[in-house]
Amino acid sequence: MQHTVSTWNTHFLSFIVLLIRSFPQSSPSPISSLHSPRVDLVQSVNQMVGGGVIQQILRRKLHSQSAATPVLSWFASKKVHEDAAGSSGVRALALLGAGVTGLLSFSTVASADEAEHGLACPDYPWPHDGILSSYDHASIRRGHQVYQQVCASCHSMSLISYRDLVGVAYTEEEAKAMAAEIEVVDGPNDEGEMFTRPGKLSDRLPQPYANESAARFANGGAYPPDLSLITKARHNGQNYVFALLTGYRDPPAGISIREGLHYNPYFPGGAIAMPKMLNDEAVEYEDGVPATEAQMGKDVVSFLSWAAEPEMEERKLMGFKWIFLLSLALLQAAYYRRLKWSVLKSRKLVLDVVN
Amino acid sequence: MNLEKTDFNNTTSSVGLYFIVYSDRAEDEVVDPKKYLEESCKPKCVKPLLEYQACVKRIQGDDSGHKHCTGQYFDYWHCIDKCVAPKLFAKLK
């Protein structure tokens, strides 16, 4: 990788040299037309590099790339000579030179960045997105079913209790029945022993593994994260999780993923430990909705969004109400202030010469 | 809280909701709407697709293991995603 990048660099450098020769009054913009989209990151970095100190550091760093040295020394000498003349146009030129050296040192990073950050996920039009939109509770109910049947074998949701589901996705009786299906360790009893009992509404959702080490051991060293807050714990969480779950594809040409990992373009780095879990008809919905991959993805993300932000509906109502009321209060306050100040603002001052 | 159970067996409305063949209930072949939309968006994203295919051809002979087409792949799928995303949820319940 290293030698192919430095030949690219020298080719690029010669381009820059030509450019600078033809544009004496230079600014960073002529360079941008040369860029492939992949180097946009570098261009923004280029704009950041302006200081003299950075210039020095980068020049020293770049001296180690032998192919670039002769052109660099040309830059250095040009700067030294023309600094003596002291024209500001040359200063811009020198800054551009610094930018180029910055550009070169960051260009090796640019090519790795795409897979590193993962493919940017699109924005889906979630039904609960609007300023006064509530959750689709039928979707939350289906999403919980998907979680329970597909995800709960590896992912915990240890911050959600059965009672949280009451009134959101299930009736109290349904939630009680669901809780009773699990066994919970409780105690100590009067004899000092721990015992197991069927679950109650107040119990948390069951954890698949006793602790993180057990989870890692069972999953090839990777820890399936707790999902209670996952849509808040990831940038653009809702869209990211949906894109991730429905985005398992064949890797691009030239990328091979080792045994035990799977390719997912949305996952930073591209290689994720979790296999594709959502497959058509993996779950049979109670309400008869066809359980396609996209449908299950939407429902499970609705459920996870609710789990991370159960207060969302109340928050939106409260926000709407108080923003409205405070705007009225603002208008009232503005009027009152202007009323009181009108006395001072409408007075006249007469300046008279003292004889 | 009472969640109504809708009888989906006799639904005739909602165009495009299921991708089941309407006239033939015997074939309950469910098609994932996302896959369907990704296929239908392919014509819109021909340019990045051709770029990707050109890249694949370019690196075919390479044995160093350092060459890959992630960039073109991302460009293509980003185009597809942008096309699919606004339409997908209309097709889902």
Coordinates of C-alpha atoms in Angstrom, one line a residue:
Chain A
M1 CA 0.0 0.0 0.0
Q2 CA 2.7 2.5 0.9
H3 CA 4.6 2.5 -2.4
T4 CA 1.4 2.9 -4.5
V5 CA 0.3 5.8 -2.4
S6 CA 3.6 7.7 -2.7
T7 CA 3.7 7.3 -6.4
W8 CA 0.1 8.8 -6.4
N9 CA 1.4 11.5 -4.2
T10 CA 4.2 12.5 -6.6
H11 CA 1.9 12.5 -9.5
F12 CA -0.4 14.7 -7.5
L13 CA 2.4 16.9 -6.4
S14 CA 3.4 17.6 -10.0
F15 CA -0.2 18.6 -10.7
I16 CA 0.0 21.0 -7.8
V17 CA 3.3 22.4 -9.1
L18 CA 1.7 23.1 -12.5
L19 CA -1.3 24.7 -10.9
I20 CA 0.7 27.0 -8.7
R21 CA 2.8 28.1 -11.6
S22 CA -0.3 29.1 -13.5
F23 CA -2.1 30.8 -10.6
P24 CA 0.2 33.3 -8.9
Q25 CA -2.7 34.7 -6.9
S26 CA -3.7 31.3 -5.4
S27 CA -6.3 30.2 -3.0
P28 CA -7.1 26.6 -2.0
S29 CA -10.2 26.4 -4.3
P30 CA -8.5 25.4 -7.7
I31 CA -7.4 22.2 -6.1
S32 CA -10.9 21.0 -5.3
S33 CA -11.8 20.5 -9.0
L34 CA -9.0 17.9 -9.2
H35 CA -10.3 15.9 -6.4
S36 CA -12.1 12.7 -6.7
P37 CA -14.9 12.5 -4.1
R38 CA -12.7 10.3 -2.1
V39 CA -10.3 13.1 -1.2
D40 CA -13.0 15.5 0.0
L41 CA -12.0 14.6 3.6
V42 CA -8.4 15.6 2.7
Q43 CA -9.6 18.9 1.3
S44 CA -11.3 19.9 4.5
V45 CA -8.2 19.0 6.4
N46 CA -6.2 21.1 3.9
Q47 CA -8.2 24.1 4.9
M48 CA -7.5 23.5 8.6
V49 CA -3.7 23.4 8.1
G50 CA -2.6 27.0 8.0
G51 CA -0.3 27.7 10.9
G52 CA 3.4 28.0 10.6
V53 CA 4.1 25.4 13.3
I54 CA 2.1 22.8 11.5
Q55 CA 4.0 23.7 8.4
Q56 CA 7.3 22.8 10.1
I57 CA 6.0 19.6 11.5
L58 CA 4.5 18.4 8.3
R59 CA 7.6 19.3 6.3
R60 CA 9.7 17.3 8.7
K61 CA 7.3 14.4 8.4
L62 CA 7.3 14.6 4.7
H63 CA 11.0 14.6 4.4
S64 CA 10.8 11.0 5.2
Q65 CA 8.9 10.3 2.0
S66 CA 11.9 10.4 -0.3
A67 CA 9.9 10.8 -3.6
A68 CA 8.4 14.1 -2.4
T69 CA 11.6 15.7 -1.1
P70 CA 13.0 17.5 -4.2
V71 CA 9.7 19.2 -4.8
L72 CA 9.3 20.1 -1.2
S73 CA 12.7 21.8 -1.1
W74 CA 11.6 23.7 -4.1
F75 CA 8.6 24.9 -2.0
A76 CA 10.8 25.7 1.0
S77 CA 13.3 27.7 -1.1
K78 CA 10.5 29.6 -2.9
K79 CA 9.0 30.5 0.4
V80 CA 12.3 31.7 1.9
H81 CA 13.2 33.9 -1.0
E82 CA 9.9 35.5 -1.4
D83 CA 9.3 36.1 2.3
A84 CA 12.2 38.5 2.1
A85 CA 10.2 40.5 -0.5
G86 CA 7.3 40.5 2.0
S87 CA 4.3 40.4 -0.4
S88 CA 1.0 39.0 0.9
G89 CA 0.2 37.2 -2.3
V90 CA 3.3 35.0 -1.7
R91 CA 2.2 34.4 1.8
A92 CA -1.0 32.8 0.5
L93 CA 1.2 30.8 -1.8
A94 CA 3.2 29.6 1.1
L95 CA 0.1 28.7 3.0
L96 CA -1.1 26.7 0.0
G97 CA 2.2 24.9 0.1
A98 CA 1.7 24.1 3.7
G99 CA -1.7 22.9 2.8
V100 CA -0.4 20.6 0.2
T101 CA 2.1 19.1 2.6
G102 CA -0.8 18.5 5.0
L103 CA -2.8 17.1 2.1
L104 CA 0.0 14.6 1.3
S105 CA 0.4 13.4 4.8
F106 CA -3.3 12.9 5.2
S107 CA -3.8 11.3 1.9
T108 CA -2.7 7.9 3.2
V109 CA -5.5 8.2 5.7
A110 CA -8.2 9.1 3.3
S111 CA -8.2 5.8 1.5
A112 CA -8.8 3.9 4.7
D113 CA -11.6 6.2 5.9
E114 CA -14.5 4.9 3.9
A115 CA -14.8 1.5 5.3
E116 CA -13.6 2.8 8.7
H117 CA -16.6 5.0 9.2
G118 CA -19.0 2.6 7.4
L119 CA -21.4 3.5 4.6
A120 CA -23.5 6.5 5.7
C121 CA -27.1 5.3 6.3
P122 CA -30.0 7.0 4.6
D123 CA -32.8 8.8 6.5
Y124 CA -36.0 6.7 6.6
P125 CA -39.3 8.5 7.1
W126 CA -40.2 7.0 10.6
P127 CA -43.8 7.4 11.5
H128 CA -42.8 8.9 14.9
D129 CA -40.5 11.5 13.4
G130 CA -42.9 14.5 13.3
I131 CA -43.1 17.3 15.9
L132 CA -46.3 15.9 17.3
S133 CA -46.1 12.3 16.1
S134 CA -46.4 9.4 18.5
Y135 CA -45.0 5.9 18.2
D136 CA -46.8 3.3 16.1
H137 CA -47.7 1.1 19.1
A138 CA -48.8 -1.8 16.9
S139 CA -45.3 -1.7 15.4
I140 CA -43.8 -1.6 19.0
R141 CA -45.7 -4.7 19.8
R142 CA -44.5 -6.5 16.7
G143 CA -41.0 -5.3 17.3
H144 CA -41.0 -6.7 20.8
Q145 CA -42.1 -10.1 19.3
V146 CA -39.2 -9.9 16.9
Y147 CA -36.8 -9.0 19.7
Q148 CA -38.0 -11.9 21.9
Q149 CA -37.8 -14.5 19.1
V150 CA -34.8 -13.4 17.2
C151 CA -32.6 -11.1 19.2
A152 CA -33.1 -12.1 22.9
S153 CA -30.9 -15.2 22.5
C154 CA -27.8 -13.0 22.4
H155 CA -28.8 -9.4 23.3
S156 CA -29.9 -8.3 26.7
M157 CA -32.3 -5.4 27.4
S158 CA -31.6 -5.2 31.1
L159 CA -33.1 -1.7 31.6
I160 CA -36.6 -2.6 30.5
S161 CA -39.1 -4.2 32.9
Y162 CA -42.2 -6.1 32.0
R163 CA -44.3 -3.4 33.6
D164 CA -42.9 -0.9 31.1
L165 CA -44.6 -2.7 28.3
V166 CA -48.1 -2.3 29.9
G167 CA -50.1 0.3 28.2
V168 CA -47.5 0.6 25.4
A169 CA -47.5 -2.8 23.6
Y170 CA -49.4 -5.2 25.9
T171 CA -52.3 -5.2 28.3
E172 CA -51.5 -5.9 32.0
E173 CA -52.8 -9.5 31.7
E174 CA -50.7 -10.1 28.6
A175 CA -47.6 -8.7 30.2
K176 CA -48.1 -10.7 33.4
A177 CA -48.5 -13.9 31.4
M178 CA -45.3 -13.1 29.5
A179 CA -43.4 -12.4 32.7
A180 CA -44.6 -15.6 34.3
E181 CA -43.0 -17.6 31.5
I182 CA -39.5 -16.8 32.7
E183 CA -37.7 -18.1 35.8
V184 CA -36.1 -15.5 38.1
V185 CA -33.6 -16.1 40.9
D186 CA -34.9 -14.5 44.1
G187 CA -34.1 -14.7 47.8
P188 CA -32.6 -15.4 50.2
N189 CA -35.7 -17.1 51.8
D190 CA -36.2 -17.7 55.5
E191 CA -33.7 -20.6 55.4
G192 CA -31.1 -18.3 53.8
E193 CA -31.2 -20.0 50.4
M194 CA -31.7 -18.5 47.0
F195 CA -34.7 -19.8 45.1
T196 CA -36.3 -19.5 41.7
R197 CA -39.8 -18.2 41.0
P198 CA -41.8 -17.3 38.0
G199 CA -41.4 -13.8 36.8
K200 CA -43.5 -10.8 37.8
L201 CA -44.2 -7.4 36.2
S202 CA -41.5 -5.8 38.2
D203 CA -38.8 -8.0 36.9
R204 CA -36.4 -6.9 34.2
L205 CA -36.3 -8.6 30.8
P206 CA -34.2 -11.8 31.1
Q207 CA -30.5 -11.7 30.2
P208 CA -29.2 -14.4 27.8
Y209 CA -25.7 -14.5 29.4
A210 CA -24.7 -14.3 33.1
N211 CA -22.0 -11.6 32.4
E212 CA -20.0 -10.0 29.6
S213 CA -17.3 -12.6 29.7
A214 CA -19.8 -15.4 29.1
A215 CA -21.4 -13.4 26.3
R216 CA -18.0 -12.9 24.6
F217 CA -17.1 -16.5 25.0
A218 CA -20.3 -17.6 23.3
N219 CA -19.8 -15.2 20.4
G220 CA -16.3 -15.5 19.4
G221 CA -14.9 -12.7 21.5
A222 CA -17.5 -10.2 20.4
Y223 CA -20.0 -8.8 23.0
P224 CA -23.6 -8.4 21.7
P225 CA -24.4 -5.0 23.2
D226 CA -27.3 -4.4 25.5
L227 CA -30.1 -2.9 23.3
S228 CA -32.0 -0.8 25.9
L229 CA -30.4 2.4 24.7
I230 CA -28.9 1.4 21.4
T231 CA -30.8 3.9 19.2
K232 CA -29.4 6.7 21.4
A233 CA -26.0 5.1 21.7
R234 CA -25.2 5.2 18.0
H235 CA -25.0 8.2 15.7
N236 CA -28.3 8.5 13.8
G237 CA -29.3 5.4 15.8
Q238 CA -32.7 4.6 14.4
N239 CA -31.6 4.8 10.7
Y240 CA -28.3 3.1 11.5
V241 CA -29.8 0.1 13.2
F242 CA -32.4 -0.4 10.4
A243 CA -29.8 0.0 7.7
L244 CA -27.5 -2.4 9.6
L245 CA -30.1 -5.1 10.1
T246 CA -31.3 -5.0 6.5
G247 CA -28.0 -4.2 4.9
Y248 CA -26.1 -7.5 4.9
R249 CA -24.7 -7.8 1.4
D250 CA -21.9 -9.5 -0.5
P251 CA -18.6 -7.6 0.1
P252 CA -17.1 -5.5 -2.7
A253 CA -14.5 -7.0 -5.0
G254 CA -11.1 -7.2 -3.2
I255 CA -12.5 -7.4 0.3
S256 CA -12.5 -10.7 2.1
I257 CA -13.8 -11.2 5.6
R258 CA -12.3 -13.8 7.8
E259 CA -14.1 -16.8 9.0
G260 CA -16.5 -16.0 11.9
L261 CA -17.2 -12.4 10.7
H262 CA -19.7 -11.1 8.2
Y263 CA -19.7 -8.2 5.8
N264 CA -22.0 -5.3 6.5
P265 CA -21.1 -2.0 4.8
Y266 CA -22.9 0.1 7.5
F267 CA -20.8 -1.4 10.3
P268 CA -17.6 0.7 10.9
G269 CA -14.8 -1.4 9.4
G270 CA -17.2 -3.6 7.5
A271 CA -16.7 -6.8 9.4
I272 CA -19.4 -7.5 12.0
A273 CA -19.6 -10.6 14.3
M274 CA -23.4 -10.8 14.1
P275 CA -24.7 -12.8 11.2
K276 CA -27.8 -11.8 9.2
M277 CA -30.7 -12.4 11.6
L278 CA -33.7 -11.0 9.8
N279 CA -34.9 -13.3 7.1
D280 CA -38.3 -13.3 5.4
E281 CA -40.9 -15.0 7.6
A282 CA -38.5 -15.7 10.4
V283 CA -41.3 -14.6 12.7
E284 CA -45.0 -15.2 12.4
Y285 CA -46.7 -12.0 13.5
E286 CA -49.8 -12.3 15.8
D287 CA -51.7 -9.7 13.8
G288 CA -51.0 -11.4 10.5
V289 CA -48.8 -8.7 9.0
P290 CA -46.4 -10.4 6.5
A291 CA -43.0 -10.6 8.2
T292 CA -40.7 -9.5 5.5
E293 CA -37.1 -8.5 6.3
A294 CA -37.9 -4.8 6.0
Q295 CA -41.1 -5.1 8.0
M296 CA -39.3 -6.9 10.9
G297 CA -36.5 -4.3 10.7
K298 CA -38.9 -1.4 10.9
D299 CA -40.8 -3.0 13.8
V300 CA -37.8 -3.9 15.8
V301 CA -36.3 -0.5 15.4
S302 CA -39.6 1.1 16.5
F303 CA -39.5 -1.1 19.6
L304 CA -35.8 -0.2 20.2
S305 CA -36.6 3.5 19.8
W306 CA -39.4 3.2 22.3
A307 CA -37.1 1.3 24.7
A308 CA -34.5 4.1 24.5
E309 CA -36.9 7.0 24.6
P310 CA -40.2 5.9 26.3
E311 CA -40.9 9.5 27.3
M312 CA -40.9 10.7 23.7
E313 CA -44.6 11.2 23.4
E314 CA -45.0 13.1 26.6
R315 CA -41.9 15.1 25.8
K316 CA -43.2 16.2 22.5
L317 CA -46.5 17.3 24.0
M318 CA -44.8 19.1 26.7
G319 CA -42.4 20.7 24.3
F320 CA -45.1 21.9 22.0
K321 CA -47.2 23.3 24.9
W322 CA -44.3 25.1 26.6
I323 CA -42.8 26.5 23.4
F324 CA -46.2 27.9 22.5
L325 CA -46.7 29.4 25.9
L326 CA -43.2 30.9 26.2
S327 CA -43.6 32.5 22.8
L328 CA -46.7 34.3 24.0
A329 CA -44.8 35.2 27.2
L330 CA -42.0 36.5 25.0
L331 CA -44.3 38.7 23.1
Q332 CA -45.8 40.0 26.3
A333 CA -42.4 40.7 27.8
A334 CA -41.2 42.5 24.6
Y335 CA -44.3 44.7 24.7
Y336 CA -43.9 45.5 28.4
R337 CA -40.2 46.3 28.0
R338 CA -40.8 48.7 25.1
L339 CA -43.6 50.3 27.0
K340 CA -41.5 51.0 30.0
W341 CA -38.5 52.2 28.0
S342 CA -40.6 54.4 25.7
V343 CA -40.2 57.1 28.3
L344 CA -36.4 57.2 28.0
K345 CA -36.3 56.4 24.3
S346 CA -38.6 59.3 23.3
R347 CA -36.8 62.0 25.4
K348 CA -34.9 64.8 23.7
L349 CA -31.5 66.0 24.9
V350 CA -30.5 69.6 24.0
L351 CA -26.8 70.4 23.9
D352 CA -26.1 74.1 24.4
V353 CA -22.8 75.9 24.2
V354 CA -21.6 77.3 27.5
N355 CA -20.5 80.8 27.0
Chain B
M1 CA -55.4 -1.3 25.6
N2 CA -57.2 -2.9 22.8
L3 CA -55.2 -3.7 19.7
E4 CA -57.6 -4.5 16.9
K5 CA -56.9 -7.7 15.0
T6 CA -57.5 -6.8 11.4
D7 CA -58.6 -9.5 9.1
F8 CA -55.9 -9.5 6.5
N9 CA -57.3 -12.5 4.6
N10 CA -59.9 -10.4 2.8
T11 CA -57.9 -7.2 2.3
T12 CA -58.2 -5.8 -1.2
S13 CA -57.1 -2.3 -0.5
S14 CA -53.6 -0.8 0.0
V15 CA -51.9 -1.0 -3.3
G16 CA -48.4 -2.4 -3.1
L17 CA -48.8 -3.4 0.6
Y18 CA -48.0 -7.1 0.1
F19 CA -46.2 -8.3 -2.9
I20 CA -48.5 -11.3 -3.1
V21 CA -50.0 -11.9 -6.5
Y22 CA -53.5 -10.5 -6.0
S23 CA -55.3 -12.8 -8.5
D24 CA -53.8 -16.0 -7.1
R25 CA -54.1 -16.6 -3.4
A26 CA -52.7 -20.1 -3.7
E27 CA -49.2 -18.6 -4.3
D28 CA -48.4 -16.8 -1.0
E29 CA -44.9 -15.8 -2.1
V30 CA -43.9 -12.9 0.1
V31 CA -41.4 -10.5 -1.6
D32 CA -39.3 -8.3 0.6
P33 CA -40.2 -4.7 -0.4
K34 CA -36.7 -3.5 0.2
K35 CA -35.1 -5.9 -2.2
Y36 CA -37.8 -5.1 -4.7
L37 CA -37.2 -1.4 -4.5
E38 CA -33.4 -1.9 -4.6
E39 CA -33.9 -3.7 -7.9
S40 CA -36.2 -1.1 -9.3
C41 CA -33.8 1.7 -8.3
K42 CA -31.0 0.1 -10.3
P43 CA -31.7 2.0 -13.5
K44 CA -31.3 5.3 -11.6
C45 CA -27.9 4.3 -10.3
V46 CA -26.4 3.0 -13.5
K47 CA -23.4 5.3 -13.5
P48 CA -22.0 4.2 -10.1
L49 CA -22.8 0.6 -10.9
L50 CA -20.8 0.9 -14.1
E51 CA -17.9 2.5 -12.2
Y52 CA -18.0 -0.4 -9.7
Q53 CA -18.0 -3.0 -12.5
A54 CA -15.1 -1.2 -14.2
C55 CA -13.2 -1.3 -10.9
V56 CA -13.9 -5.0 -10.5
K57 CA -12.5 -5.6 -13.9
R58 CA -9.5 -3.4 -13.2
I59 CA -8.5 -5.3 -10.0
Q60 CA -9.3 -8.7 -11.3
G61 CA -5.7 -9.6 -12.0
D62 CA -4.4 -8.3 -8.8
D63 CA -2.9 -10.8 -6.3
S64 CA -1.4 -8.4 -3.8
G65 CA -4.7 -8.3 -1.8
H66 CA -4.4 -4.5 -1.3
K67 CA -6.7 -3.4 -4.1
H68 CA -10.4 -3.2 -3.5
C69 CA -13.5 -1.5 -4.8
T70 CA -15.0 -0.3 -1.5
G71 CA -15.2 3.3 -2.8
Q72 CA -17.2 2.5 -5.9
Y73 CA -19.3 0.0 -3.9
F74 CA -20.2 2.7 -1.4
D75 CA -21.0 5.2 -4.1
Y76 CA -23.4 2.7 -5.8
W77 CA -25.1 1.6 -2.6
H78 CA -25.4 5.2 -1.3
C79 CA -27.2 6.1 -4.6
I80 CA -29.5 3.1 -4.2
D81 CA -30.2 3.9 -0.5
K82 CA -31.1 7.5 -1.3
C83 CA -33.5 6.2 -3.9
V84 CA -35.1 3.5 -1.8
A85 CA -35.4 5.3 1.6
P86 CA -38.3 7.7 0.9
K87 CA -40.4 5.0 -0.8
L88 CA -39.8 2.0 1.5
F89 CA -42.0 2.7 4.5
A90 CA -45.0 3.4 2.3
K91 CA -44.8 -0.3 1.4
L92 CA -44.6 -1.5 5.0
K93 CA -47.3 -1.9 7.6

